[in-house]
CSV table of C-alpha atoms in Angstrom, one decimal:
chain,number,residue,atom,x,y,z
A,1,UNK,CA,27.7,-58.8,212.8
A,2,UNK,CA,26.1,-59.4,209.4
A,3,UNK,CA,23.9,-57.2,207.2
A,4,UNK,CA,21.8,-57.5,204.1
A,5,UNK,CA,19.9,-54.8,202.0
A,6,UNK,CA,17.7,-55.3,199.1
A,7,UNK,CA,15.5,-52.9,197.0
A,8,UNK,CA,12.5,-55.4,197.3
A,9,UNK,CA,10.1,-56.4,194.6
A,10,UNK,CA,8.5,-53.1,193.7
A,11,UNK,CA,11.0,-50.2,194.1
A,12,UNK,CA,13.6,-49.7,191.4
A,13,UNK,CA,16.3,-48.3,193.8
A,14,UNK,CA,17.3,-48.8,197.5
A,15,UNK,CA,16.9,-45.7,199.8
A,16,UNK,CA,18.1,-47.9,202.8
A,17,UNK,CA,21.7,-47.7,204.1
A,18,UNK,CA,23.5,-50.0,206.5
A,19,UNK,CA,26.9,-49.7,208.2
A,20,UNK,CA,28.9,-51.9,210.5
A,21,UNK,CA,32.1,-51.4,212.3
A,22,UNK,CA,32.7,-54.5,214.3
A,23,UNK,CA,36.0,-53.2,215.7
A,24,UNK,CA,34.1,-50.6,217.8
A,25,UNK,CA,30.9,-52.6,218.2
A,26,UNK,CA,28.8,-50.2,216.0
A,27,UNK,CA,25.7,-51.0,213.9
A,28,UNK,CA,23.8,-48.3,212.0
A,29,UNK,CA,20.7,-48.7,209.8
A,30,UNK,CA,18.9,-45.9,208.1
A,31,UNK,CA,15.7,-45.8,205.9
A,32,UNK,CA,15.7,-42.7,203.7
A,33,UNK,CA,12.7,-40.7,202.4
A,34,UNK,CA,12.3,-37.8,200.0
A,35,UNK,CA,12.3,-37.2,196.2
A,36,UNK,CA,14.0,-39.1,193.6
A,37,UNK,CA,17.4,-40.4,195.0
A,38,UNK,CA,17.2,-37.9,197.9
A,39,UNK,CA,16.2,-40.7,200.4
A,40,UNK,CA,19.4,-42.6,199.6
A,41,UNK,CA,21.5,-39.5,199.9
A,42,UNK,CA,20.0,-38.8,203.4
A,43,UNK,CA,20.4,-42.4,204.6
A,44,UNK,CA,23.9,-42.5,203.2
A,45,UNK,CA,24.9,-39.2,204.8
A,46,UNK,CA,23.6,-40.4,208.1
A,47,UNK,CA,25.6,-43.6,208.3
A,48,UNK,CA,28.8,-41.9,207.0
A,49,UNK,CA,28.6,-39.0,209.4
A,50,UNK,CA,27.7,-41.0,212.4
A,51,UNK,CA,30.2,-43.8,211.7
A,52,UNK,CA,33.1,-41.5,211.2
A,53,UNK,CA,32.4,-39.1,214.1
A,54,UNK,CA,31.6,-41.8,216.5
A,55,UNK,CA,34.9,-43.7,215.9
A,56,UNK,CA,36.8,-40.3,216.4
A,57,UNK,CA,34.7,-39.5,219.5
A,58,UNK,CA,35.3,-42.9,221.1
A,59,UNK,CA,39.0,-42.1,220.9
A,60,UNK,CA,39.1,-38.4,221.8
A,61,UNK,CA,35.9,-37.3,223.6
A,62,UNK,CA,35.4,-37.5,227.3
A,63,UNK,CA,31.6,-37.6,226.9
A,64,UNK,CA,29.5,-40.5,228.2
A,65,UNK,CA,28.2,-42.9,225.6
A,66,UNK,CA,24.6,-41.5,225.5
A,67,UNK,CA,25.9,-37.9,225.2
A,68,UNK,CA,28.3,-38.9,222.5
A,69,UNK,CA,25.5,-40.6,220.5
A,70,UNK,CA,23.4,-37.5,220.8
A,71,UNK,CA,26.2,-35.4,219.7
A,72,UNK,CA,27.0,-37.3,216.5
A,73,UNK,CA,23.4,-37.7,215.6
A,74,UNK,CA,22.9,-34.0,216.0
A,75,UNK,CA,25.8,-33.4,213.5
A,76,UNK,CA,24.3,-35.9,211.1
A,77,UNK,CA,20.9,-34.1,211.4
A,78,UNK,CA,22.6,-30.8,210.8
A,79,UNK,CA,24.4,-32.1,207.7
A,80,UNK,CA,21.3,-33.5,206.1
A,81,UNK,CA,19.1,-30.6,206.9
A,82,UNK,CA,21.7,-28.1,205.4
A,83,UNK,CA,22.1,-30.2,202.3
A,84,UNK,CA,18.3,-30.3,201.8
A,85,UNK,CA,18.1,-26.5,202.4
A,86,UNK,CA,20.8,-25.6,200.0
A,87,UNK,CA,20.2,-28.1,197.0
A,88,UNK,CA,16.6,-28.1,195.5
A,89,UNK,CA,17.0,-31.7,194.4
A,90,UNK,CA,17.3,-32.8,198.0
A,91,UNK,CA,14.5,-30.6,199.4
A,92,UNK,CA,12.5,-32.4,202.1
A,93,UNK,CA,14.8,-35.4,202.3
A,94,UNK,CA,15.2,-37.3,205.6
A,95,UNK,CA,15.8,-40.6,207.0
A,96,UNK,CA,14.8,-42.8,210.0
A,97,UNK,CA,17.7,-44.1,212.1
A,98,UNK,CA,18.3,-47.1,214.5
A,99,UNK,CA,21.8,-47.7,215.7
A,100,UNK,CA,23.6,-49.4,218.6
A,101,UNK,CA,27.0,-49.3,220.2
A,102,UNK,CA,28.0,-52.5,221.9
A,103,UNK,CA,30.5,-51.6,224.7
A,104,UNK,CA,31.5,-52.8,228.1
A,105,UNK,CA,28.8,-55.6,228.3
A,106,UNK,CA,26.1,-53.1,227.3
A,107,UNK,CA,24.3,-52.1,224.2
A,108,UNK,CA,23.4,-48.4,223.8
A,109,UNK,CA,20.5,-48.0,221.3
A,110,UNK,CA,19.5,-44.7,219.6
A,111,UNK,CA,16.5,-44.4,217.2
A,112,UNK,CA,14.4,-42.0,215.3
A,113,UNK,CA,11.4,-42.9,213.3
A,114,UNK,CA,10.1,-46.4,212.6
A,115,UNK,CA,13.2,-48.4,212.0
A,116,UNK,CA,13.5,-51.0,214.9
A,117,UNK,CA,15.7,-53.1,217.0
A,118,UNK,CA,14.5,-56.5,218.2
A,119,UNK,CA,16.2,-58.8,220.7
A,120,UNK,CA,16.1,-62.5,221.0
A,121,UNK,CA,17.3,-63.8,224.4
A,122,UNK,CA,16.7,-67.4,224.9
A,123,UNK,CA,13.2,-68.0,223.7
A,124,UNK,CA,12.0,-64.5,224.3
A,125,UNK,CA,11.8,-62.3,221.3
A,126,UNK,CA,10.8,-58.6,221.7
A,127,UNK,CA,10.9,-55.3,220.0
A,128,UNK,CA,13.1,-53.1,222.1
A,129,UNK,CA,12.5,-49.8,220.3
A,130,UNK,CA,9.1,-48.0,220.1
A,131,UNK,CA,8.3,-46.4,216.8
A,132,UNK,CA,8.0,-42.7,216.5
A,133,UNK,CA,4.9,-42.8,214.1
A,134,UNK,CA,1.4,-41.9,213.9
A,135,UNK,CA,0.3,-45.5,214.2
A,136,UNK,CA,2.2,-45.9,217.5
A,137,UNK,CA,0.7,-42.8,219.0
A,138,UNK,CA,-2.9,-44.0,217.9
A,139,UNK,CA,-2.0,-47.4,219.6
A,140,UNK,CA,-0.7,-45.7,222.8
A,141,UNK,CA,-3.8,-43.5,223.1
A,142,UNK,CA,-6.2,-46.5,222.6
A,143,UNK,CA,-7.5,-45.3,219.3
A,144,UNK,CA,-6.6,-48.5,217.5
A,145,UNK,CA,-5.4,-52.0,218.4
A,146,UNK,CA,-2.2,-53.6,217.4
A,147,UNK,CA,-4.2,-55.9,215.0
A,148,UNK,CA,-5.8,-52.8,213.3
A,149,UNK,CA,-2.4,-51.3,213.1
A,150,UNK,CA,-1.1,-54.2,211.0
A,151,UNK,CA,-3.8,-53.6,208.5
A,152,UNK,CA,-3.6,-49.8,208.5
A,153,UNK,CA,-2.6,-47.9,205.2
A,154,UNK,CA,-0.8,-45.3,207.4
A,155,UNK,CA,2.2,-47.3,208.2
A,156,UNK,CA,4.7,-44.8,206.8
A,157,UNK,CA,3.8,-41.7,208.7
A,158,UNK,CA,6.6,-41.1,211.1
A,159,UNK,CA,6.5,-38.4,213.7
A,160,UNK,CA,10.3,-37.9,213.9
A,161,UNK,CA,13.0,-38.2,211.3
A,162,UNK,CA,16.6,-37.3,210.9
A,163,UNK,CA,17.4,-34.2,208.7
A,164,UNK,CA,13.9,-32.8,208.3
A,165,UNK,CA,13.9,-30.2,211.1
A,166,UNK,CA,16.9,-28.1,212.4
A,167,UNK,CA,17.0,-30.0,215.6
A,168,UNK,CA,15.9,-33.6,216.3
A,169,UNK,CA,15.6,-35.6,219.5
A,170,UNK,CA,16.9,-39.2,219.3
A,171,UNK,CA,15.5,-41.7,221.8
A,172,UNK,CA,18.5,-43.3,223.6
A,173,UNK,CA,18.5,-46.2,226.0
A,174,UNK,CA,21.3,-48.5,227.3
A,175,UNK,CA,20.6,-52.2,228.3
A,176,UNK,CA,22.7,-55.0,229.7
A,177,UNK,CA,23.9,-57.4,226.9
A,178,UNK,CA,24.2,-61.2,227.6
A,179,UNK,CA,26.1,-63.9,225.9
A,180,UNK,CA,23.8,-65.6,223.4
A,181,UNK,CA,21.7,-62.5,222.7
A,182,UNK,CA,20.8,-61.9,219.0
A,183,UNK,CA,19.9,-58.4,218.0
A,184,UNK,CA,18.0,-57.6,214.8
A,185,UNK,CA,18.0,-54.0,213.3
A,186,UNK,CA,15.6,-53.6,210.5
A,187,UNK,CA,13.8,-51.1,208.2
A,188,UNK,CA,10.0,-51.3,208.1
A,189,UNK,CA,10.3,-53.2,204.8
A,190,UNK,CA,10.8,-56.3,207.0
A,191,UNK,CA,8.3,-55.9,209.7
A,192,UNK,CA,5.6,-54.6,207.5
A,193,UNK,CA,5.9,-57.7,205.2
A,194,UNK,CA,6.8,-60.4,207.9
A,195,UNK,CA,4.7,-61.1,210.9
A,196,UNK,CA,6.4,-60.8,214.4
A,197,UNK,CA,6.0,-64.5,215.0
A,198,UNK,CA,7.6,-65.6,211.8
A,199,UNK,CA,10.6,-63.3,212.4
A,200,UNK,CA,11.1,-64.8,215.8
A,201,UNK,CA,10.9,-68.4,214.5
A,202,UNK,CA,13.4,-67.7,211.8
A,203,UNK,CA,16.0,-66.1,214.3
A,204,UNK,CA,15.4,-69.1,216.8
A,205,UNK,CA,15.9,-71.6,214.1
A,206,UNK,CA,18.9,-70.0,212.4
A,207,UNK,CA,20.6,-68.0,215.2
A,208,UNK,CA,23.8,-70.3,214.7
A,209,UNK,CA,24.1,-69.0,211.2
A,210,UNK,CA,23.6,-65.3,211.0
A,211,UNK,CA,24.4,-65.0,207.3
A,212,UNK,CA,21.6,-67.6,206.5
A,213,UNK,CA,19.2,-65.9,209.0
A,214,UNK,CA,19.7,-62.5,207.2
A,215,UNK,CA,19.3,-63.9,203.8
A,216,UNK,CA,16.1,-65.7,205.0
A,217,UNK,CA,14.6,-62.6,206.6
A,218,UNK,CA,15.1,-60.6,203.4
A,219,UNK,CA,13.7,-63.4,201.2
A,220,UNK,CA,10.6,-63.7,203.4
A,221,UNK,CA,9.8,-60.0,202.9
A,222,UNK,CA,10.2,-60.3,199.3
A,223,UNK,CA,8.1,-63.5,199.1
A,224,UNK,CA,5.3,-61.6,200.9
A,225,UNK,CA,5.3,-58.9,198.3
A,226,UNK,CA,8.5,-56.9,199.0
A,227,UNK,CA,6.6,-53.6,198.6
A,228,UNK,CA,9.5,-51.6,200.2
A,229,UNK,CA,13.3,-51.8,200.5
A,230,UNK,CA,14.3,-54.3,203.2
A,231,UNK,CA,17.4,-54.1,205.3
A,232,UNK,CA,18.6,-56.1,208.3
A,233,UNK,CA,21.6,-56.2,210.5
A,234,UNK,CA,22.0,-59.2,212.9
A,235,UNK,CA,24.4,-59.0,215.9
A,236,UNK,CA,25.1,-62.0,218.2
A,237,UNK,CA,26.9,-61.7,221.5
A,238,UNK,CA,29.3,-64.6,221.6
A,239,UNK,CA,31.1,-63.8,224.9
A,240,UNK,CA,31.3,-61.0,227.5
A,241,UNK,CA,33.0,-57.8,226.2
A,242,UNK,CA,34.0,-55.7,229.3
A,243,UNK,CA,35.8,-52.4,228.7
A,244,UNK,CA,39.6,-52.6,228.9
A,245,UNK,CA,41.1,-51.1,232.0
A,246,UNK,CA,43.8,-48.6,231.4
A,247,UNK,CA,46.6,-46.8,233.3
A,248,UNK,CA,47.7,-47.1,237.0
A,249,UNK,CA,44.4,-48.7,238.1
A,250,UNK,CA,44.7,-51.5,235.6
A,251,UNK,CA,48.3,-52.1,236.8
A,252,UNK,CA,47.3,-52.1,240.4
A,253,UNK,CA,44.4,-54.5,239.9
A,254,UNK,CA,46.7,-56.9,237.9
A,255,UNK,CA,49.3,-56.8,240.7
A,256,UNK,CA,46.6,-57.7,243.4
A,257,UNK,CA,45.4,-60.8,241.5
């Protein structure tokens, strides 16, 4: 896992937040929104609350992964919403969220808003998440084409965000992970500035060096104008990662081998 976050070429401060906990297979990226400094408060709260509570939940909770993700995201939403309600300088703040937990040869992905997760598998590069945005709804309804969406001025109108309403519904899916997969998490400061095809070519060329790939993606966004903060997390699956067996079943299976 590697990450990079940059304020871009136009904005004076960075409202994105990224967090990684490789020991538990966790990657979190949040793109904050709101008044002066409030966006970075919301994104920072999201990564802090989710990271802390998920680590504890994996040790102590008996919930399934999807239920645990929904629980900790709900707690982060509540914390941000209450802060925005109680402190005038944070009024209206919120954040997008894209996060994943790599566990037992699977990747469980949760997202809210228009921050994305892409996957490079072999030569196939695709966006796994689907934006919660006005543009995506217009594409789905046939009102505009993908090409028209790329030229639209309404790219930042999200239909879901963390911390804006008392309750939020994250979209959560679990996928099989394969050795060699490369996962890209990014704020819209990347995909608004860099074409899908150029992102794919960069990852295909530099998948053996994630640090260089992350640097290159951020540089490309800035070279193309850098109108927004740009953040990326890259995760490469190096080998299978099955869950460790515990207790009497593990001892029995070991004895039978």
